[in-house]
Amino acid sequence: MPPSAPRTRPNVVEPPTQDRLIADALIADIVEWRIAPGAWLREREVAQRFGVSHAPVREAFRHVARVGFIQIVPWRGAHVIDLDAHAAIEVFELWKALFGVICRMAAQAFNPADGQELLKRIEAFKTIVRETPDTLAHLAVSNSIGSFIAHRSGAPMASELLDRVALFARWQHHVLRVDYLESIKPRPGIRSAELYEAVCHHIVRGEADAADRAARELLAFLQKHFEPALDQFLAERKAEPAKRRRPPRA
Amino acid sequence: MPPSAPRTRPNVVEPPTQDRLIADALIADIVEWRIAPGAWLREREVAQRFGVSHAPVREAFRHVARVGFIQIVPWRGAHVIDLDAHAAIEVFELWKALFGVICRMAAQAFNPADGQELLKRIEAFKTIVRETPDTLAHLAVSNSIGSFIAHRSGAPMASELLDRVALFARWQHHVLRVDYLESIKPRPGIRSAELYEAVCHHIVRGEADAADRAARELLAFLQKHFEPALDQFLAERKAEPAKRRRPPRA
DNA sequence: TGACGCCATATTATCGATAATATCCCCAAA
DNA sequence: TTTGGGGATATTATCGATAATATGGCGTCA
């Protein structure tokens, strides 16, 4: 199960201003495929949809661009970036590397209390994986463990980057995730729980190098399961028309 | 010598609008320490300095926040993030991991022509390192090789992230870089050139795993040289007063 | 004396309007 | 038929002004 960084940093409270709300809504729309890859976003259109002026929409576009989902081209507008198989490979490589960094630093940062908490969570994960076949439930617990490690790793930059990469992965996998997770056999649950347990034990013991290596192994295992389906999906999608260079006129 | 990702993506031209110019100027000011870590930026002040309205300044703040140098707190303003030894460690870990990803992907993406070009550049690097003791000159050539690898690696996301991390490292090392580089002995030049050469050979031969590992080794070697001086500098800086929670009033 | 709440003020967030710019369409010429 | 130029138009970038909000100081009360 892929780990996931927390969506909000622990020590930073972010008052909900219009631009943040709009940005979150846009990101959700993109990740859930309500807005297609390659689509253009027009300030006025989005502004009308949310019932605000165009200024906060501009700010929101900057937020979304920071996460990486859209590109802003001066005097041209903002468009959702496109999906391709090569980018999917890159996302997984980044995921491995960043999660490795986080586990490495967690191994150096964890105190005994954190370790106890982590071991408790991984035991719960193992239990759930053994007792229920619900892959989405596994995913939820697995994600919470990843968030916990990232929170306590003392690596805020890496956590933020992992967060971005995880969002990308979620975007790429969203369409096929549920179907695919339910169809693959053998289910990755048991084996990934074992691998995740190894990661956690290394972190608790303070073995940075081993934690890094184990984290990469975990994600490499998941990569092997996800990549074929993603490739197939993207190959099918290739037949679709290329994105327009400019939004269509009204 | 630390490699560096390109500052602008190759396939994206960015027309110079006010906000981009202001953002670039602010980033340069921060990296070169003309603006201190922890300082607050006020829209009006920056707007007056650049002779524009506050709107493009707001956009510029978003750009700088995307790179990670400032944090924007709604209704409070934007402040340059602070430096500490722990963040410096994290930056180096990220640098290792991201450069590893890029070299790994470069090993899979390089064609024979790219390989020839790369080997030519590494030979030039070795020559310069042997023939001149000018550490800054080594650095420039080394950076250009890193940029070349990132450009041709087919990993735009990783390149952008490495770019950000490299900017951070430059920021952190700026004050002590020249003095330190000139003072350390033995100079890291010869050994780092050898390590860099190994990285390049693995890339040219398409050995992804080996390229990844060699890239990490190169940066681990540099890490060993840089960390003590950086730690010392940051320890000395600790005596300074903490950053204000709000900009001082006029 | 210490703590709590109100108010003045500085600052940012948002708005509506105007200036600047890139693209598209149409037409003429080779 | 193709290519290049010019104008119309849609869209973003910028501006100046107003609304919303957080902070710090001051006064009051226990």
Coordinates of C-alpha atoms (C1' of nucleotides) in Angstrom, one line a residue:
Chain A
M1 CA 0.0 0.0 0.0
P2 CA 1.5 3.3 -0.9
P3 CA 2.2 5.6 2.0
S4 CA 1.1 9.2 1.9
A5 CA 2.4 12.3 3.4
P6 CA 0.0 14.5 5.4
R7 CA -2.0 17.0 3.4
T8 CA -1.4 19.8 5.8
R9 CA 1.8 20.5 7.7
P10 CA 1.4 19.9 11.4
N11 CA 2.8 23.2 12.7
V12 CA 1.3 25.5 10.2
V13 CA -2.3 26.5 10.5
E14 CA -3.8 27.9 7.3
P15 CA -6.8 30.2 7.7
P16 CA -9.3 29.4 4.9
T17 CA -9.1 32.3 2.5
Q18 CA -10.9 32.3 -0.8
D19 CA -7.9 31.5 -2.8
R20 CA -7.0 28.4 -0.7
L21 CA -10.5 27.1 -0.8
I22 CA -10.6 27.5 -4.6
A23 CA -7.2 25.9 -4.9
D24 CA -8.2 22.9 -2.8
A25 CA -11.4 22.5 -4.9
L26 CA -9.5 22.7 -8.1
I27 CA -6.9 20.2 -6.9
A28 CA -9.7 17.8 -5.9
D29 CA -11.4 18.3 -9.2
I30 CA -8.2 17.4 -11.0
V31 CA -7.2 14.5 -8.8
E32 CA -10.7 13.0 -9.1
W33 CA -10.7 13.6 -12.9
R34 CA -13.6 16.0 -12.9
I35 CA -11.2 18.2 -14.9
A36 CA -9.4 16.3 -17.6
P37 CA -5.7 16.4 -18.1
G38 CA -4.7 19.0 -20.7
A39 CA -7.8 21.1 -20.1
W40 CA -7.5 24.9 -20.0
L41 CA -8.7 26.9 -17.1
R42 CA -10.0 30.4 -17.7
E43 CA -10.0 32.8 -14.8
R44 CA -13.4 34.3 -15.6
E45 CA -15.1 30.9 -15.9
V46 CA -13.7 29.6 -12.6
A47 CA -14.5 32.9 -10.9
Q48 CA -18.1 32.7 -12.0
R49 CA -18.3 29.1 -10.9
F50 CA -17.2 30.0 -7.4
G51 CA -19.0 33.4 -7.3
V52 CA -15.9 35.5 -6.7
S53 CA -13.8 38.0 -8.6
H54 CA -11.0 36.8 -10.8
A55 CA -8.2 38.0 -8.4
P56 CA -8.6 35.1 -5.8
V57 CA -8.8 32.7 -8.8
R58 CA -5.4 33.9 -10.0
E59 CA -4.0 33.3 -6.5
A60 CA -5.6 29.9 -6.5
F61 CA -4.0 29.1 -9.9
R62 CA -0.6 29.9 -8.3
H63 CA -1.3 27.4 -5.5
V64 CA -2.3 24.7 -7.9
A65 CA 0.8 25.4 -10.0
R66 CA 2.9 25.1 -6.9
V67 CA 1.6 21.6 -6.4
G68 CA 2.4 21.0 -10.1
F69 CA -1.0 20.1 -11.6
I70 CA -1.2 23.1 -13.9
Q71 CA 1.2 25.2 -15.8
I72 CA 0.6 28.9 -16.0
V73 CA 1.7 30.5 -19.3
P74 CA 1.8 34.3 -19.2
W75 CA -0.8 35.9 -21.4
R76 CA -2.1 32.5 -22.4
G77 CA -3.7 31.1 -19.3
A78 CA -3.4 27.9 -17.2
H79 CA -3.8 24.4 -18.3
V80 CA -3.8 21.1 -16.5
I81 CA -0.7 19.1 -17.3
D82 CA -1.0 16.0 -19.4
L83 CA -0.5 12.4 -18.4
D84 CA 1.9 10.0 -20.0
A85 CA 3.5 6.7 -19.1
H86 CA 6.9 8.3 -18.8
A87 CA 5.7 10.7 -16.2
A88 CA 4.2 7.8 -14.3
I89 CA 7.5 6.1 -14.1
E90 CA 9.1 9.2 -12.9
V91 CA 6.5 9.7 -10.2
F92 CA 7.2 6.2 -8.9
E93 CA 10.9 6.8 -8.9
L94 CA 10.5 10.0 -7.0
W95 CA 8.2 8.3 -4.6
K96 CA 10.7 5.7 -3.8
A97 CA 13.5 8.2 -3.3
L98 CA 11.5 10.6 -1.2
F99 CA 10.0 8.0 1.0
G100 CA 13.5 6.6 1.4
V101 CA 14.8 10.0 2.6
I102 CA 11.9 10.3 5.0
C103 CA 12.4 6.9 6.6
R104 CA 16.1 7.5 6.8
M105 CA 15.6 10.7 8.7
A106 CA 12.8 9.2 10.8
A107 CA 15.3 6.5 11.9
Q108 CA 17.5 9.3 13.3
A109 CA 14.6 11.4 14.7
F110 CA 12.3 8.9 16.3
N111 CA 12.2 8.7 20.1
P112 CA 11.1 5.7 22.0
A113 CA 7.5 7.0 22.3
D114 CA 7.3 7.5 18.6
G115 CA 8.7 4.0 18.1
Q116 CA 6.1 2.5 20.3
E117 CA 3.3 4.3 18.5
L118 CA 4.7 3.2 15.2
L119 CA 5.0 -0.5 16.2
K120 CA 1.4 -0.3 17.5
R121 CA 0.2 1.0 14.2
I122 CA 2.1 -1.5 12.1
E123 CA 0.6 -4.4 14.2
A124 CA -2.8 -3.0 13.6
F125 CA -2.0 -2.9 9.9
K126 CA -0.9 -6.5 9.9
T127 CA -4.1 -7.5 11.7
I128 CA -6.3 -5.7 9.2
V129 CA -4.5 -7.1 6.2
R130 CA -4.9 -10.6 7.6
E131 CA -8.5 -10.4 8.7
T132 CA -10.2 -8.5 5.9
P133 CA -9.8 -8.6 2.1
D134 CA -10.9 -4.9 1.8
T135 CA -8.0 -3.4 -0.2
L136 CA -9.2 0.1 0.3
A137 CA -9.3 -0.3 4.1
H138 CA -5.7 -1.6 3.9
L139 CA -4.8 1.5 1.9
A140 CA -6.3 3.9 4.5
V141 CA -4.3 2.4 7.3
S142 CA -1.2 2.2 5.3
N143 CA -1.6 5.9 4.4
S144 CA -2.0 6.9 8.0
I145 CA 1.2 5.1 8.9
G146 CA 3.0 6.9 6.1
S147 CA 1.6 10.2 7.3
F148 CA 2.7 9.4 10.9
I149 CA 6.3 8.7 9.8
A150 CA 6.4 11.8 7.7
H151 CA 5.1 13.9 10.5
R152 CA 7.7 12.7 13.0
S153 CA 10.6 12.4 10.6
G154 CA 11.8 15.9 11.2
A155 CA 12.0 16.3 7.4
P156 CA 9.4 19.0 6.5
M157 CA 10.8 19.7 3.0
A158 CA 10.9 16.0 2.1
S159 CA 7.4 15.5 3.6
E160 CA 6.0 18.3 1.5
L161 CA 7.6 17.0 -1.7
L162 CA 6.4 13.5 -0.9
D163 CA 3.0 15.0 -0.4
R164 CA 3.1 16.5 -3.9
V165 CA 4.3 13.3 -5.5
A166 CA 1.7 11.2 -3.6
L167 CA -1.0 13.6 -4.9
F168 CA 0.3 13.0 -8.4
A169 CA 0.3 9.3 -8.0
R170 CA -3.2 9.4 -6.6
W171 CA -4.2 11.4 -9.7
Q172 CA -2.6 8.9 -12.0
H173 CA -4.0 5.9 -10.3
H174 CA -7.4 7.3 -9.5
V175 CA -9.2 5.9 -12.5
L176 CA -7.8 2.4 -12.3
R177 CA -7.0 2.1 -8.6
V178 CA -10.1 0.6 -7.2
D179 CA -10.8 -1.8 -10.1
Y180 CA -7.2 -2.7 -10.3
L181 CA -6.6 -3.2 -6.6
E182 CA -9.6 -5.6 -6.4
S183 CA -8.5 -7.6 -9.5
I184 CA -4.9 -8.3 -8.9
K185 CA -3.9 -11.5 -7.4
P186 CA -2.1 -12.3 -5.4
R187 CA -3.2 -9.2 -3.4
P188 CA -0.2 -7.1 -2.5
G189 CA -1.6 -6.6 1.1
I190 CA 0.2 -9.4 3.0
R191 CA 3.6 -9.0 1.3
S192 CA 3.5 -5.2 1.5
A193 CA 2.6 -5.4 5.2
E194 CA 5.7 -7.5 5.8
L195 CA 7.8 -5.0 3.9
Y196 CA 6.3 -2.1 5.7
E197 CA 6.9 -3.9 9.0
A198 CA 10.6 -4.2 8.1
V199 CA 10.7 -0.5 7.3
C200 CA 9.2 0.4 10.7
H201 CA 11.5 -1.9 12.6
H202 CA 14.5 -0.3 11.0
I203 CA 13.2 3.1 11.9
V204 CA 12.6 2.1 15.5
R205 CA 16.0 0.7 15.8
G206 CA 17.5 3.8 14.3
E207 CA 19.1 2.0 11.3
A208 CA 19.0 4.8 8.8
D209 CA 20.6 3.1 5.8
A210 CA 18.5 0.0 6.3
A211 CA 15.3 2.0 6.7
D212 CA 16.0 3.8 3.5
R213 CA 16.7 0.6 1.6
A214 CA 13.6 -1.1 3.0
A215 CA 11.4 1.8 2.1
R216 CA 12.6 1.6 -1.5
E217 CA 12.0 -2.1 -1.6
L218 CA 8.5 -1.6 -0.3
L219 CA 7.7 0.9 -3.1
A220 CA 9.5 -1.1 -5.7
F221 CA 7.2 -4.0 -4.8
L222 CA 4.2 -1.8 -5.3
Q223 CA 5.6 -0.4 -8.4
K224 CA 5.8 -3.9 -9.9
H225 CA 2.1 -4.3 -9.2
F226 CA 0.9 -0.9 -10.4
E227 CA 3.0 -0.3 -13.5
P228 CA 1.5 -2.8 -15.9
A229 CA -2.1 -1.6 -15.4
L230 CA -1.0 2.0 -15.6
D231 CA 0.9 1.4 -18.8
Q232 CA -2.1 -0.2 -20.3
F233 CA -4.4 2.6 -19.3
L234 CA -2.1 5.2 -20.7
A235 CA -1.7 3.3 -23.9
E236 CA -5.5 3.2 -24.4
R237 CA -5.6 6.9 -23.6
K238 CA -3.1 7.7 -26.3
A239 CA -5.8 7.5 -29.0
E240 CA -7.5 10.5 -27.6
P241 CA -7.1 13.9 -29.3
A242 CA -4.2 16.0 -28.2
K243 CA -4.9 19.0 -26.0
R244 CA -5.7 22.2 -27.6
R245 CA -3.1 24.9 -27.5
R246 CA -5.6 27.5 -26.4
P247 CA -9.1 27.3 -24.8
P248 CA -11.9 27.2 -27.3
R249 CA -13.8 30.4 -27.9
A250 CA -17.3 31.0 -26.6
Chain B
M1 CA 31.4 19.7 -6.8
P2 CA 27.6 19.8 -6.3
P3 CA 25.7 19.4 -9.5
S4 CA 22.9 21.8 -10.2
A5 CA 19.7 21.5 -12.2
P6 CA 18.9 24.1 -14.8
R7 CA 17.1 27.2 -13.6
T8 CA 14.7 27.3 -16.5
R9 CA 13.1 24.3 -18.1
P10 CA 14.3 23.7 -21.6
N11 CA 11.0 23.4 -23.4
V12 CA 9.1 26.2 -21.6
V13 CA 9.6 29.8 -22.6
E14 CA 8.5 32.2 -20.0
P15 CA 7.7 35.7 -21.1
P16 CA 9.1 38.2 -18.6
T17 CA 6.1 39.6 -16.9
Q18 CA 6.4 41.9 -13.9
D19 CA 5.7 39.2 -11.3
R20 CA 8.3 36.8 -12.7
L21 CA 10.9 39.6 -12.8
I22 CA 10.1 40.5 -9.2
A23 CA 10.1 36.9 -8.1
D24 CA 13.5 36.3 -9.7
A25 CA 14.9 39.5 -8.0
L26 CA 13.5 38.4 -4.6
I27 CA 15.0 34.9 -5.0
A28 CA 18.3 36.3 -5.9
D29 CA 18.2 38.7 -2.9
I30 CA 17.4 35.8 -0.6
V31 CA 20.0 33.4 -2.0
E32 CA 22.7 36.1 -1.9
W33 CA 21.7 37.0 1.7
R34 CA 20.7 40.6 0.8
I35 CA 17.5 39.6 2.6
A36 CA 18.0 37.9 5.9
P37 CA 16.4 34.6 6.9
G38 CA 13.4 35.2 9.0
A39 CA 12.7 38.6 7.6
W40 CA 9.2 39.7 6.8
L41 CA 8.3 41.0 3.3
R42 CA 5.6 43.6 3.0
E43 CA 3.7 44.0 -0.2
R44 CA 3.6 47.7 -0.2
E45 CA 7.3 48.0 0.6
V46 CA 8.4 45.7 -2.2
A47 CA 5.9 47.3 -4.6
Q48 CA 7.4 50.7 -4.0
R49 CA 10.9 49.3 -4.4
F50 CA 10.0 48.0 -7.8
G51 CA 7.8 50.8 -8.8
V52 CA 4.7 48.7 -9.4
S53 CA 1.3 48.1 -7.8
H54 CA 1.0 45.5 -5.1
A55 CA -0.8 43.0 -7.3
P56 CA 2.2 41.7 -9.2
V57 CA 4.1 41.6 -5.9
R58 CA 1.5 39.3 -4.6
E59 CA 2.0 37.1 -7.6
A60 CA 5.7 37.2 -7.1
F61 CA 5.3 36.1 -3.5
R62 CA 3.5 33.0 -4.8
H63 CA 6.4 32.3 -7.1
V64 CA 8.9 32.6 -4.3
A65 CA 6.8 30.5 -2.0
R66 CA 6.6 27.8 -4.7
V67 CA 10.4 27.6 -4.6
G68 CA 10.1 27.4 -0.9
F69 CA 12.1 30.4 0.3
I70 CA 9.1 32.2 1.9
Q71 CA 6.0 31.2 3.7
I72 CA 2.8 33.1 3.1
V73 CA 0.6 33.3 6.1
P74 CA -2.9 34.7 5.3
W75 CA -3.6 38.1 6.8
R76 CA -0.1 38.2 8.2
G77 CA 2.2 38.4 5.3
A78 CA 5.2 36.6 3.9
H79 CA 8.4 35.8 5.7
V80 CA 11.7 34.3 4.6
I81 CA 12.1 30.9 6.2
D82 CA 14.8 30.4 8.8
L83 CA 18.0 28.4 8.6
D84 CA 19.0 25.7 10.9
A85 CA 21.4 22.8 10.9
H86 CA 18.7 20.2 10.8
A87 CA 17.3 21.7 7.6
A88 CA 20.8 21.7 6.1
I89 CA 21.0 18.0 6.7
E90 CA 17.7 17.5 5.1
V91 CA 18.6 19.5 2.1
F92 CA 21.7 17.3 1.6
E93 CA 19.7 14.1 2.0
L94 CA 17.2 15.3 -0.6
W95 CA 20.0 16.3 -2.9
K96 CA 21.5 12.9 -2.8
A97 CA 18.1 11.2 -3.4
L98 CA 17.0 13.5 -6.2
F99 CA 20.3 13.5 -8.0
G100 CA 20.2 9.7 -7.7
V101 CA 16.8 9.6 -9.4
I102 CA 17.9 11.9 -12.2
C103 CA 21.0 9.8 -12.9
R104 CA 19.0 6.6 -12.7
M105 CA 16.5 8.0 -15.3
A106 CA 19.3 9.5 -17.4
A107 CA 20.9 6.1 -17.6
Q108 CA 17.7 4.8 -19.2
A109 CA 17.1 7.9 -21.4
F110 CA 20.5 8.8 -22.8
N111 CA 21.2 8.1 -26.4
P112 CA 24.7 7.6 -27.9
A113 CA 25.0 11.3 -28.8
D114 CA 24.1 12.4 -25.3
G115 CA 26.6 9.9 -24.0
Q116 CA 29.4 11.3 -26.2
E117 CA 28.6 14.8 -25.1
L118 CA 28.6 13.8 -21.5
L119 CA 31.9 12.0 -21.7
K120 CA 33.4 15.1 -23.4
R121 CA 32.3 17.3 -20.6
I122 CA 33.6 15.0 -17.9
E123 CA 36.9 14.9 -19.6
A124 CA 37.0 18.7 -19.7
F125 CA 36.1 18.7 -16.0
K126 CA 38.9 16.4 -15.1
T127 CA 41.4 18.5 -17.0
I128 CA 40.3 21.7 -15.3
V129 CA 40.5 20.0 -11.9
R130 CA 44.0 18.8 -12.6
E131 CA 45.3 22.0 -14.1
T132 CA 43.9 24.7 -12.0
P133 CA 43.3 25.0 -8.3
D134 CA 40.4 27.4 -8.7
T135 CA 37.6 25.8 -6.8
L136 CA 35.0 28.1 -8.1
A137 CA 35.9 27.3 -11.7
H138 CA 35.6 23.6 -10.8
L139 CA 32.2 24.4 -9.4
A140 CA 31.0 26.1 -12.6
V141 CA 31.9 23.2 -14.8
S142 CA 30.5 20.7 -12.4
N143 CA 27.3 22.6 -12.3
S144 CA 27.0 22.6 -16.0
I145 CA 27.4 18.9 -16.2
G146 CA 24.7 18.4 -13.6
S147 CA 22.4 20.7 -15.6
F148 CA 23.2 18.7 -18.8
I149 CA 22.3 15.4 -17.1
A150 CA 19.1 16.8 -15.7
H151 CA 18.1 18.3 -19.0
R152 CA 18.5 15.1 -20.9
S153 CA 17.3 12.7 -18.1
G154 CA 13.7 12.8 -19.2
A155 CA 12.7 13.5 -15.6
P156 CA 11.2 17.0 -15.6
M157 CA 9.6 16.7 -12.2
A158 CA 12.8 15.4 -10.6
S159 CA 14.8 18.1 -12.3
E160 CA 12.5 20.8 -11.0
L161 CA 12.7 19.5 -7.5
L162 CA 16.5 19.2 -7.7
D163 CA 16.6 22.7 -8.9
R164 CA 14.7 23.9 -5.8
V165 CA 16.9 21.9 -3.5
A166 CA 20.1 23.1 -5.2
L167 CA 18.9 26.7 -4.8
F168 CA 18.4 26.0 -1.1
A169 CA 21.9 24.5 -0.8
R170 CA 23.3 27.5 -2.6
W171 CA 21.5 29.7 -0.1
Q172 CA 22.8 27.8 2.8
H173 CA 26.3 27.6 1.5
H174 CA 26.6 31.1 0.1
V175 CA 28.1 32.8 3.0
L176 CA 30.7 30.2 3.7
R177 CA 31.2 28.6 0.3
V178 CA 34.1 30.6 -1.1
D179 CA 36.1 30.9 2.1
Y180 CA 35.4 27.3 3.0
L181 CA 36.1 25.9 -0.4
E182 CA 39.4 27.7 -0.5
S183 CA 40.4 26.6 2.9
I184 CA 39.7 22.9 3.0
K185 CA 42.4 20.5 2.4
P186 CA 42.7 18.2 0.7
R187 CA 40.6 19.9 -1.9
P188 CA 37.6 17.8 -2.9
G189 CA 38.2 18.5 -6.6
I190 CA 40.2 15.5 -7.7
R191 CA 38.3 12.9 -5.8
S192 CA 34.9 14.4 -6.7
A193 CA 35.9 14.4 -10.3
E194 CA 36.7 10.7 -10.1
L195 CA 33.3 10.1 -8.5
Y196 CA 31.6 12.2 -11.0
E197 CA 33.3 10.3 -13.8
A198 CA 32.0 7.0 -12.4
V199 CA 28.5 8.5 -12.4
C200 CA 28.8 9.5 -16.0
H201 CA 30.2 6.2 -17.2
H202 CA 27.3 4.3 -15.5
I203 CA 24.8 6.7 -17.2
V204 CA 26.4 6.2 -20.6
R205 CA 26.4 2.4 -20.2
G206 CA 22.8 2.5 -19.2
E207 CA 23.4 1.1 -15.8
A208 CA 20.6 2.7 -13.8
D209 CA 21.1 1.1 -10.4
A210 CA 24.8 1.8 -10.5
A211 CA 24.3 5.4 -11.7
D212 CA 22.0 6.0 -8.8
R213 CA 24.4 4.5 -6.3
A214 CA 27.4 6.4 -7.7
A215 CA 25.5 9.7 -7.7
R216 CA 24.7 9.2 -4.0
E217 CA 28.3 8.4 -3.3
L218 CA 29.4 11.6 -5.0
L219 CA 27.1 13.7 -2.9
A220 CA 27.9 11.8 0.2
F221 CA 31.5 12.6 -0.3
L222 CA 30.7 16.3 -0.7
Q223 CA 28.4 16.1 2.3
K224 CA 31.3 15.0 4.4
H225 CA 33.3 18.0 3.4
F226 CA 30.5 20.6 3.7
E227 CA 28.7 19.6 6.8
P228 CA 31.2 20.4 9.5
A229 CA 31.7 24.0 8.3
L230 CA 27.9 24.4 7.8
D231 CA 27.3 23.1 11.3
Q232 CA 29.8 25.5 12.7
F233 CA 28.3 28.5 10.9
L234 CA 24.8 27.6 12.0
A235 CA 25.9 27.2 15.6
E236 CA 27.4 30.6 15.6
R237 CA 24.3 32.0 14.1
K238 CA 22.2 30.5 16.9
A239 CA 23.1 33.4 19.2
E240 CA 21.2 35.8 17.0
P241 CA 17.7 36.9 18.1
A242 CA 14.8 34.9 16.9
K243 CA 12.7 36.2 14.1
R244 CA 9.9 38.5 14.9
R245 CA 6.4 37.1 14.6
R246 CA 5.3 40.2 12.7
P247 CA 6.9 42.9 10.8
P248 CA 7.8 46.0 12.9
R249 CA 5.5 48.9 12.7
A250 CA 6.4 52.1 10.9
Chain C
dT1 C1' -0.5 43.3 40.2
dG2 C1' -2.3 40.3 36.7
dA3 C1' -5.7 38.9 33.4
dC4 C1' -9.2 39.8 30.3
dG5 C1' -11.7 42.4 26.6
dC6 C1' -12.2 46.3 23.6
dC7 C1' -10.5 49.4 20.1
dA8 C1' -7.3 51.7 17.0
dT9 C1' -4.3 50.6 13.3
dA10 C1' -1.6 48.3 10.1
dT11 C1' -1.8 44.9 6.7
dT12 C1' -3.6 41.8 3.6
dA13 C1' -7.6 40.0 0.6
dT14 C1' -10.9 41.2 -2.7
dC15 C1' -13.2 43.8 -6.1
dG16 C1' -14.2 46.4 -10.6
dA17 C1' -12.1 48.6 -14.4
dT18 C1' -8.5 49.5 -17.7
dA19 C1' -4.1 48.4 -20.3
dA20 C1' -1.4 45.0 -22.6
dT21 C1' -0.9 41.0 -25.3
dA22 C1' -1.5 36.6 -28.0
dT23 C1' -4.4 34.2 -31.0
dC24 C1' -7.6 33.5 -34.7
dC25 C1' -9.9 34.8 -38.8
dC26 C1' -10.1 36.8 -43.1
dC27 C1' -8.3 38.5 -47.3
dA28 C1' -4.9 39.5 -50.7
dA29 C1' -0.9 38.2 -53.3
dA30 C1' 2.4 34.8 -55.2
Chain D
dT1 C1' -3.3 26.2 -53.2
dT2 C1' -0.4 28.2 -50.1
dT3 C1' 1.6 31.9 -47.5
dG4 C1' 1.9 36.3 -45.2
dG5 C1' -0.1 40.4 -43.1
dG6 C1' -3.6 43.2 -40.6
dG7 C1' -7.4 43.8 -37.8
dA8 C1' -10.9 42.0 -34.5
dT9 C1' -11.4 39.7 -30.2
dA10 C1' -10.8 37.1 -26.2
dT11 C1' -7.9 36.7 -22.4
dT12 C1' -4.7 37.9 -19.0
dA13 C1' -1.8 41.5 -16.4
dT14 C1' -2.0 45.5 -13.8
dC15 C1' -3.9 49.3 -11.3
dG16 C1' -6.4 52.0 -7.5
dA17 C1' -9.8 51.6 -4.1
dT18 C1' -12.5 49.3 -0.6
dA19 C1' -13.6 45.4 2.6
dA20 C1' -11.9 42.0 5.9
dT21 C1' -8.8 40.5 9.4
dA22 C1' -5.0 40.0 12.9
dT23 C1' -2.2 42.3 16.1
dG24 C1' -0.7 45.3 19.9
dG25 C1' -1.8 48.8 23.1
dC26 C1' -4.8 50.6 26.5
dG27 C1' -8.1 50.6 30.1
dT28 C1' -10.9 48.2 33.3
dC29 C1' -11.8 44.8 36.7
dA30 C1' -10.8 41.0 40.0

